[in-house]
C-alpha positions as CSV (number, residue, x, y, z in Angstrom):
1,M,22.8,7.4,4.6
2,V,20.9,9.0,7.8
3,L,19.2,11.6,6.1
4,R,18.1,9.0,3.1
5,R,16.8,6.5,5.5
6,A,15.2,9.3,7.9
7,A,13.4,10.6,4.7
8,L,12.3,7.2,3.5
9,A,10.8,6.7,7.0
10,T,9.0,9.8,7.0
11,L,7.3,9.0,3.7
12,V,6.6,5.5,5.1
13,A,4.8,6.8,8.2
14,N,2.7,9.4,6.4
15,V,1.3,6.6,4.4
16,G,1.1,4.3,7.3
17,I,-0.9,6.7,9.3
18,V,-3.5,7.2,6.5
19,C,-4.1,3.7,6.4
20,T,-4.3,3.4,10.7
21,G,-6.6,6.5,10.1
22,G,-8.8,4.4,7.8
23,L,-9.0,1.8,10.0
24,V,-10.3,4.1,12.7
25,R,-13.1,5.1,10.7
26,L,-14.0,1.4,8.9
27,T,-14.4,0.0,12.4
28,G,-16.6,2.7,13.6
29,S,-14.0,3.9,16.1
30,G,-14.1,7.4,14.9
31,L,-15.4,8.6,18.3
32,G,-13.7,5.9,20.3
33,C,-12.1,9.0,22.2
34,P,-15.2,11.4,21.8
35,T,-13.1,14.4,22.7
36,W,-9.7,16.1,22.1
37,P,-6.9,16.8,23.1
38,R,-8.0,14.5,26.1
39,C,-9.4,10.9,25.2
40,T,-12.3,11.6,27.6
41,E,-13.1,14.5,29.6
42,E,-11.4,13.2,32.5
43,S,-8.3,11.3,31.0
44,Y,-5.8,11.9,28.1
45,V,-5.6,7.8,27.3
46,T,-8.1,5.3,26.7
47,T,-10.0,3.7,29.4
48,Q,-11.3,0.1,29.8
49,E,-14.9,1.0,29.9
50,M,-14.1,2.5,26.1
51,G,-13.3,-0.9,24.7
52,H,-11.9,-1.8,21.4
53,H,-12.9,1.4,19.6
54,G,-11.2,3.7,22.4
55,L,-8.0,1.6,21.7
56,I,-7.9,2.0,18.1
57,E,-8.8,5.9,18.2
58,F,-5.9,6.5,21.1
59,G,-3.6,3.9,19.1
60,N,-3.9,6.2,15.9
61,R,-3.5,9.4,18.0
62,T,-0.3,7.7,19.5
63,L,1.2,7.4,16.1
64,T,0.9,11.1,15.3
65,F,3.6,11.4,17.9
66,V,5.6,8.7,16.3
67,L,5.5,10.4,13.0
68,G,6.6,13.7,14.7
69,L,9.6,11.9,16.3
70,I,10.6,10.6,13.1
71,A,10.1,14.0,11.2
72,V,12.4,15.5,14.0
73,V,15.0,13.1,13.0
74,A,14.5,13.9,9.5
75,L,14.9,17.7,10.3
76,A,18.2,17.3,12.4
77,A,19.5,15.3,9.2
78,A,18.4,18.1,7.0
79,W,20.0,20.8,9.2
80,R,23.2,18.8,9.2
81,Q,23.2,18.7,5.2
82,R,21.8,22.1,4.6
83,R,24.8,23.7,2.8
84,R,25.0,20.4,0.6
85,V,21.5,20.3,-0.5
86,P,19.6,23.7,-0.7
87,G,16.0,23.6,-0.1
88,L,16.1,20.3,2.2
89,L,15.6,22.3,5.3
90,K,13.0,24.1,4.2
91,A,11.1,21.1,3.2
92,A,11.7,19.3,6.6
93,V,10.6,22.6,8.0
94,W,7.2,22.3,6.1
95,M,6.8,19.0,7.0
96,M,7.2,19.7,11.0
97,A,4.5,22.3,10.5
98,G,2.2,20.4,8.4
99,I,2.0,17.4,11.1
100,A,1.3,19.9,13.8
101,F,-1.4,21.3,11.6
102,Q,-2.8,17.8,10.7
103,G,-2.9,16.9,14.5
104,V,-5.1,20.0,15.1
105,L,-7.4,19.2,12.3
106,G,-7.9,15.9,13.4
107,G,-9.1,17.1,16.8
108,I,-11.5,19.6,15.1
109,T,-12.7,16.6,13.3
110,V,-13.4,14.9,16.6
111,R,-14.9,18.0,18.0
112,M,-17.3,18.3,15.1
113,A,-18.5,14.6,15.2
114,L,-16.8,13.4,12.2
115,N,-18.4,15.8,9.9
116,P,-17.9,14.6,6.3
117,W,-16.0,17.6,5.4
118,T,-13.6,17.9,8.0
119,V,-13.1,14.0,7.6
120,M,-12.4,15.0,4.0
121,A,-10.1,17.9,4.7
122,H,-8.2,15.6,7.4
123,F,-7.6,12.9,4.4
124,L,-6.7,15.7,1.9
125,A,-4.2,17.6,4.4
126,S,-2.5,13.8,4.8
127,M,-2.0,13.5,0.9
128,V,-0.3,17.0,1.2
129,L,1.9,15.8,3.9
130,I,2.7,12.8,1.9
131,A,3.6,15.4,-1.0
132,L,6.1,17.1,1.1
133,A,7.7,13.7,2.5
134,Y,8.1,12.6,-0.9
135,V,9.6,15.8,-2.3
136,F,11.9,15.7,0.6
137,W,12.9,12.0,0.1
138,H,13.3,12.9,-3.7
139,R,15.8,16.0,-2.9
140,T,18.0,13.4,-0.7
141,R,19.2,12.0,-4.1
142,D,22.0,13.8,-5.3
143,V,21.7,12.6,-9.1
144,P,21.7,15.4,-11.6
145,P,19.4,14.6,-14.4
146,R,20.9,13.9,-17.9
147,W,17.5,14.5,-19.8
148,T,15.3,17.5,-19.9
149,A,11.7,16.6,-20.9
150,P,10.3,18.7,-23.5
151,A,7.8,21.3,-22.5
152,A,5.0,19.2,-23.5
153,M,5.7,16.4,-21.4
154,R,6.4,18.6,-18.4
155,T,2.8,20.1,-19.2
156,G,1.4,16.7,-19.3
157,G,3.2,15.5,-15.9
158,V,1.4,18.8,-14.5
159,V,-1.9,17.9,-16.0
160,V,-1.8,14.0,-14.8
161,T,-0.8,15.6,-11.4
162,A,-4.1,17.8,-11.2
163,V,-6.4,15.0,-12.6
164,S,-4.8,12.8,-9.8
165,A,-5.4,15.1,-7.0
166,A,-9.1,15.6,-8.5
167,V,-9.3,11.9,-8.1
168,L,-8.3,11.9,-4.6
169,V,-10.9,14.9,-4.0
170,L,-13.6,12.8,-5.7
171,G,-12.7,9.7,-3.7
172,T,-13.1,11.7,-0.2
173,I,-16.9,12.6,-1.5
174,V,-17.5,9.0,-2.4
175,T,-16.4,8.3,1.1
176,G,-18.1,11.1,2.8
177,S,-21.3,9.9,1.0
178,G,-21.1,6.3,1.8
179,P,-21.8,3.9,4.8
180,H,-18.2,4.0,6.7
181,S,-18.5,7.3,8.4
182,G,-16.8,6.4,11.5
183,D,-19.5,6.4,14.0
184,T,-23.3,5.8,13.9
185,R,-23.7,9.4,14.8
186,A,-21.7,10.9,12.0
187,A,-23.4,13.0,9.5
188,R,-23.1,12.2,5.6
189,T,-22.6,14.6,2.8
190,G,-26.2,13.9,1.4
191,F,-24.9,13.2,-2.1
192,D,-26.1,10.3,-4.0
193,P,-23.2,7.5,-3.6
194,E,-24.0,6.2,-7.1
195,T,-23.8,9.6,-8.7
196,V,-20.3,10.4,-6.8
197,S,-18.9,7.1,-7.4
198,Q,-19.7,7.3,-11.1
199,L,-18.1,10.9,-11.5
200,H,-14.8,9.4,-9.4
201,G,-14.7,6.2,-11.9
202,D,-15.0,8.8,-14.8
203,A,-12.1,10.8,-13.5
204,V,-10.1,7.5,-12.9
205,F,-10.6,6.5,-16.6
206,V,-9.3,10.2,-17.7
207,L,-6.2,9.7,-15.4
208,V,-5.5,5.9,-16.9
209,G,-5.6,7.4,-20.6
210,L,-3.6,10.6,-19.5
211,T,-0.8,8.4,-18.1
212,L,-0.7,6.0,-21.0
213,A,-0.5,8.7,-23.2
214,M,2.4,9.9,-21.3
215,W,4.1,6.7,-21.4
216,F,3.5,6.3,-25.1
217,G,5.1,10.0,-25.5
218,L,8.1,9.4,-23.2
219,R,9.1,6.3,-25.1
220,A,8.7,8.1,-28.5
221,L,10.9,11.0,-27.5
222,G,13.4,8.6,-26.1
223,A,13.1,9.5,-22.6
224,P,15.6,7.8,-20.1
225,L,14.7,4.4,-18.6
226,R,14.0,5.9,-15.3
227,V,11.5,8.5,-16.9
228,T,9.7,6.1,-18.9
229,R,9.4,3.4,-15.8
230,A,8.1,6.3,-13.6
231,A,5.2,6.5,-15.8
232,A,4.7,2.9,-16.3
233,V,4.7,2.5,-12.3
234,L,2.0,4.9,-12.2
235,L,-0.1,2.9,-14.9
236,L,0.3,-0.4,-13.2
237,V,-0.5,1.2,-9.7
238,E,-3.5,2.9,-11.2
239,L,-4.6,-0.4,-13.0
240,G,-4.4,-2.2,-9.5
241,Q,-6.3,0.4,-8.0
242,G,-8.9,0.1,-10.3
243,V,-9.3,-3.4,-9.9
244,V,-10.0,-3.1,-6.1
245,G,-12.0,-0.2,-6.7
246,F,-14.5,-2.7,-8.7
247,V,-14.1,-5.3,-6.1
248,Q,-15.1,-3.2,-3.4
249,Y,-18.0,-1.5,-5.1
250,F,-19.5,-4.9,-6.3
251,T,-18.8,-6.6,-2.9
252,G,-20.9,-4.1,-0.8
253,L,-17.7,-2.3,0.5
254,P,-16.2,-4.8,2.8
255,W,-14.0,-2.8,5.4
256,P,-10.8,-4.7,4.5
257,V,-11.3,-4.0,0.8
258,V,-11.9,-0.3,1.5
259,L,-8.5,-0.3,3.6
260,L,-6.8,-1.7,0.7
261,H,-8.3,1.0,-1.5
262,M,-6.8,3.5,0.9
263,L,-3.4,2.3,0.5
264,G,-3.8,2.1,-2.9
265,A,-4.9,5.9,-3.2
266,C,-1.4,6.8,-1.2
267,L,0.3,4.7,-3.9
268,V,-1.2,6.1,-6.8
269,W,-0.4,9.8,-5.2
270,T,3.1,8.7,-4.6
271,A,3.5,7.2,-8.2
272,T,1.8,10.5,-9.6
273,L,4.7,12.8,-7.8
274,G,7.3,10.2,-9.1
275,L,6.2,11.0,-12.6
276,L,6.1,14.8,-12.1
277,L,9.5,14.9,-10.6
278,S,11.0,12.9,-13.3
279,V,9.8,15.2,-16.1
280,T,10.0,18.6,-14.1
281,P,13.6,18.7,-12.7
282,R,14.5,21.6,-10.7
283,V,16.2,24.6,-12.4
284,K,19.5,24.1,-10.4
285,D,19.6,20.5,-11.3
286,V,19.3,21.5,-14.7
287,E,22.0,23.8,-14.4
288,Q,24.3,21.5,-12.6
289,S,23.9,19.0,-15.2
290,E,24.6,21.6,-18.0
291,R,27.5,22.4,-16.4
292,T,28.7,19.0,-16.0
293,Y,28.3,18.2,-19.5
294,A,29.0,21.0,-21.6
295,P,32.5,20.8,-21.3
296,H,32.4,17.6,-23.1
297,S,30.2,18.8,-25.8
298,D,32.7,21.6,-26.8
299,A,35.6,19.1,-26.6
300,S,33.8,16.9,-29.3
301,T,33.1,19.9,-31.5
302,A,36.6,21.1,-31.2
């Protein structure tokens, strides 16, 4: 129970820190603490003279330590269960390493005055952390699969995940080309926002089409409800994210809507991972399932 809760807390915290990081950028507080690891040249914490921008930026930095603490609890729980759930401890270690790397990358981003390319890398690193946290949480469930997806569906899951990742990358390019730079002194990519937004939108349409095809295919194959539901959840989240995307585009990118869009990106990514893991069970789980149900098949045949 502790392991399961710690794993879920790690996933939620990784999504949460993406949103608080977005708040830093959207409120123009990206250089609220203009250096790193200190907040100023003389202080590790924000000062009164730095105002609300300093508070927002320093608050986001502080949440990194909260995330690290949750990850330590998850690592300790994984250590206790390392014999019962193989691979769980390795996932927890990778998460800890990822959090440390992300912290350093955030510092580099500040040191480079919010260079758009390092800001993109910072966001995409968070997506990798969310993926690690999701896999970690998924592995805490000890439920062997009763259905193995055909090769075409497994390939489809990988393709959907690749396109979803491409959508995220294009989304960061749109952000790096738009008005919300995090600070008036921050550079932009130089790409035309209209053009990259169109490319991002086209990729989203491809993703929605592939997800819909996966849903129909899984239903036609008689996949278990939990598998078809994973495709349906992804499709619904994508549609909701699309609505938010259109709203932010046609209303001039108000920051609360953009922040909601960032949350939606995290939800689309986690739903994508949910579908991928539903159609690509681990080899050891398939073997366990075969050992569990093969004797019954033999008995019925006899």
